[in-house]
C-alpha atoms as one frame of an Amber mdcrd trajectory, in Angstrom:
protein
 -29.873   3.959 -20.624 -27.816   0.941 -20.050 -26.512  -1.629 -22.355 -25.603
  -5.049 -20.744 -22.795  -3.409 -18.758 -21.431  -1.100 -21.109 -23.435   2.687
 -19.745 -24.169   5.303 -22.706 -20.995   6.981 -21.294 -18.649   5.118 -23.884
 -20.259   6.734 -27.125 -16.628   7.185 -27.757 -15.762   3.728 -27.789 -18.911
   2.513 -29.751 -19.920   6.176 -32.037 -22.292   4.029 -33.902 -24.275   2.343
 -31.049 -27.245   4.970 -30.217 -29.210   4.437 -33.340 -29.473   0.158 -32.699
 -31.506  -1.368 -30.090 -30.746  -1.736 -26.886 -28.024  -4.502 -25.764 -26.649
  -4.112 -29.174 -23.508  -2.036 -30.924 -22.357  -1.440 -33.954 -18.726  -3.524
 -34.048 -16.935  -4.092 -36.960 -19.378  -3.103 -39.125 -22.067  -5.265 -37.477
 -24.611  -5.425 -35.310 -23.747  -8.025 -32.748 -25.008  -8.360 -29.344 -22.936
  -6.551 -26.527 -20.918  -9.056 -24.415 -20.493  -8.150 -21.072 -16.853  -7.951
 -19.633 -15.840 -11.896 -18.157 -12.822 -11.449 -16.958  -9.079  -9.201 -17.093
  -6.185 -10.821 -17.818  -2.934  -8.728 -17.054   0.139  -8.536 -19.220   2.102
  -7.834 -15.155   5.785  -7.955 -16.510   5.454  -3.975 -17.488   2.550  -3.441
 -16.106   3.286   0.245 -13.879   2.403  -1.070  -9.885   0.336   2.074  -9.480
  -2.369   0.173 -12.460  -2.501  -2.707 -10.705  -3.546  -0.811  -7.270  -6.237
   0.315  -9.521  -7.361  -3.246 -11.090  -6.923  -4.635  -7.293  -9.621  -2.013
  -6.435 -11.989  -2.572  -9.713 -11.844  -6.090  -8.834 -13.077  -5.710  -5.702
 -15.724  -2.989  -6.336 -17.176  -4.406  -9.368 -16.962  -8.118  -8.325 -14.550
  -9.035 -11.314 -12.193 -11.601 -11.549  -8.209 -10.116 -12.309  -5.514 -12.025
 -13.079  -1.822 -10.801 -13.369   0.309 -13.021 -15.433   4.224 -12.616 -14.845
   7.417 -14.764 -15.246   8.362 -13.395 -11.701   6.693 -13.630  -8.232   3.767
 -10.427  -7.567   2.315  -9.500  -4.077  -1.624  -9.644  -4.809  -3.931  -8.551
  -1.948  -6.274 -11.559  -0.285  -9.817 -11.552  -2.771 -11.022 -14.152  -4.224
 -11.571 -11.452  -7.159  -7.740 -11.450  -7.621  -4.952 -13.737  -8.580  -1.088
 -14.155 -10.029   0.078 -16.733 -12.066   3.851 -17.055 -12.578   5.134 -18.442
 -15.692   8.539 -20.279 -16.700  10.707 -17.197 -17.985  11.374 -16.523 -21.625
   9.871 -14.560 -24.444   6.226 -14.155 -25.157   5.608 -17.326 -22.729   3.079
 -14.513 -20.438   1.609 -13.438 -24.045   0.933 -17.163 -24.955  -0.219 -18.213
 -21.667  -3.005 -15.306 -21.663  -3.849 -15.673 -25.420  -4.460 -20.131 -24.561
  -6.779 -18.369 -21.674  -8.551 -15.449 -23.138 -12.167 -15.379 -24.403 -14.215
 -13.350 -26.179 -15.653 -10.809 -23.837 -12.264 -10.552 -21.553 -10.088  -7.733
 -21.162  -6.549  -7.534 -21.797  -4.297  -5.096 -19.992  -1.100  -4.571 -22.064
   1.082  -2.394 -23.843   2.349  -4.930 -26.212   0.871  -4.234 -29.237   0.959
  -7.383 -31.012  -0.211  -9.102 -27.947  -3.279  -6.834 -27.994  -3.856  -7.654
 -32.501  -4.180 -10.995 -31.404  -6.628 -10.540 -28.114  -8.710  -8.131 -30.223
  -8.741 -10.824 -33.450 -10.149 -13.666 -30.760 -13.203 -11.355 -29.628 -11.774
  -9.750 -26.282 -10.897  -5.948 -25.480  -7.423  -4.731 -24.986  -6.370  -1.689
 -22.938  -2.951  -0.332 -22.405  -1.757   1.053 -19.068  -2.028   4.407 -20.495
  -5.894   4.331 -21.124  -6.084   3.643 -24.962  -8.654   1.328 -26.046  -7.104
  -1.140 -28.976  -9.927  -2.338 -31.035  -9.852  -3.478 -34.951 -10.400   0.103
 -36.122  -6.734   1.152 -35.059  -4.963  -1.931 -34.310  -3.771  -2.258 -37.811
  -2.652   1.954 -37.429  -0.663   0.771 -34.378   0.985  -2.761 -35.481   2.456
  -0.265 -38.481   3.311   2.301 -36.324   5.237  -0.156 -33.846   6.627  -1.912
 -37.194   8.096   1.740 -38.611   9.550   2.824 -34.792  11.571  -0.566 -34.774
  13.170  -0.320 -38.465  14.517   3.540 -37.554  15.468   1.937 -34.320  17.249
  -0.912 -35.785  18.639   1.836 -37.971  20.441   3.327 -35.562  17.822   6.275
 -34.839  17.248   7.525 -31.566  13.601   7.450 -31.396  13.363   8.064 -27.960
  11.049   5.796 -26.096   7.650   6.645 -24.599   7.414   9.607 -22.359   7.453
   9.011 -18.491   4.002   7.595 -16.996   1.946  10.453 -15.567  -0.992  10.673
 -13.344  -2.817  12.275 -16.673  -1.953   8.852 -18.105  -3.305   6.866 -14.978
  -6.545   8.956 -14.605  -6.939   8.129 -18.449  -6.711   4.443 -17.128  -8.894
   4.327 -14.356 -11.246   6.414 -16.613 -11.847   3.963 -19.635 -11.534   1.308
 -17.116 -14.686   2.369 -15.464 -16.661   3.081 -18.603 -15.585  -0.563 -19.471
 -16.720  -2.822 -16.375 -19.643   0.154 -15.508 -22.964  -2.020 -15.255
């Protein structure tokens, strides 16, 4: 069974969901109507080249509009499905310029945490490159987690940094990603 354009296949993403009637999920404690997915934005400055290859060919498949937004120049391939907007350099100018544009319903490719708090707290979906859905259930978990990695860091402890993007990581994209914009 479908549910306006989310399939069964992401009982992961809403556990909950089964027992309601159709079209609807159980978010944030509530049943609310499913929205279906408007639009991606793309957080392109760190976005891994390889993810955007994948959200060229989503766009195109599924007939969904993508837009990368960068402070530096990006190659997009001709679709009217796909654009790039390049902003004025500087910090968090790309994060404001996608959170002035983002609606509820619209998905959010980032990595920046913070970023993704405040796309989730307007109503939209945020995924990082790596495939991990950010929703208000563990957004919190990762804002502290981000939060405790910076004061060891500013510390003076090597924490490392993440581990090198694999194609486990990338199938794990392209994998929620379809779940997500399936119809």
């Amino acid at each position: 069974m479908q549910r306006s354009g989310i399939q069964d296949g992401c009982a992961d993403l809403f556990p909950d969901s089964a027992a309601l009637h159709p079209g609807y999920v159980l978010l944030h404690g509530k049943s609310k109507k499913m929205m279906s997915l408007n639009q991606i934005w793309v957080d392109a400055d760190a976005c891994p080249k390889v993810i955007r290859e994948i959200l060229f060919r989503a766009a195109n498949r599924m007939a969904v509009r993508v837009t990368l937004v960068a402070n530096q120049s990006l190659q997009v391939p001709g679709s009217r499905y796909i654009r790039s907007i390049r902003v004025a350099a500087g910090f968090d100018v790309a994060d404001n310029h996608i959170m002035q544009q983002v609606k509820p319903g619209d998905l959010v490719i980032t990595a920046d945490i913070p970023l993704a708090a405040e796309v989730v707290a307007k109503g939209g979906l945020a995924l990082n490159p790596r495939g991990e859905l950010y929703t208000e259930d563990n957004i919190r978990e990762c804002l502290n987690m981000r939060d405790f990695m910076e004061t060891l860091r500013s510390s003076g402890v090597d924490t490392g940094g993440p581990a090198a993007f694999s194609r486990a990581d990338r199938q794990a994209f392209a994998n929620r990603l379809d779940r997500l914009l399936a119809k």
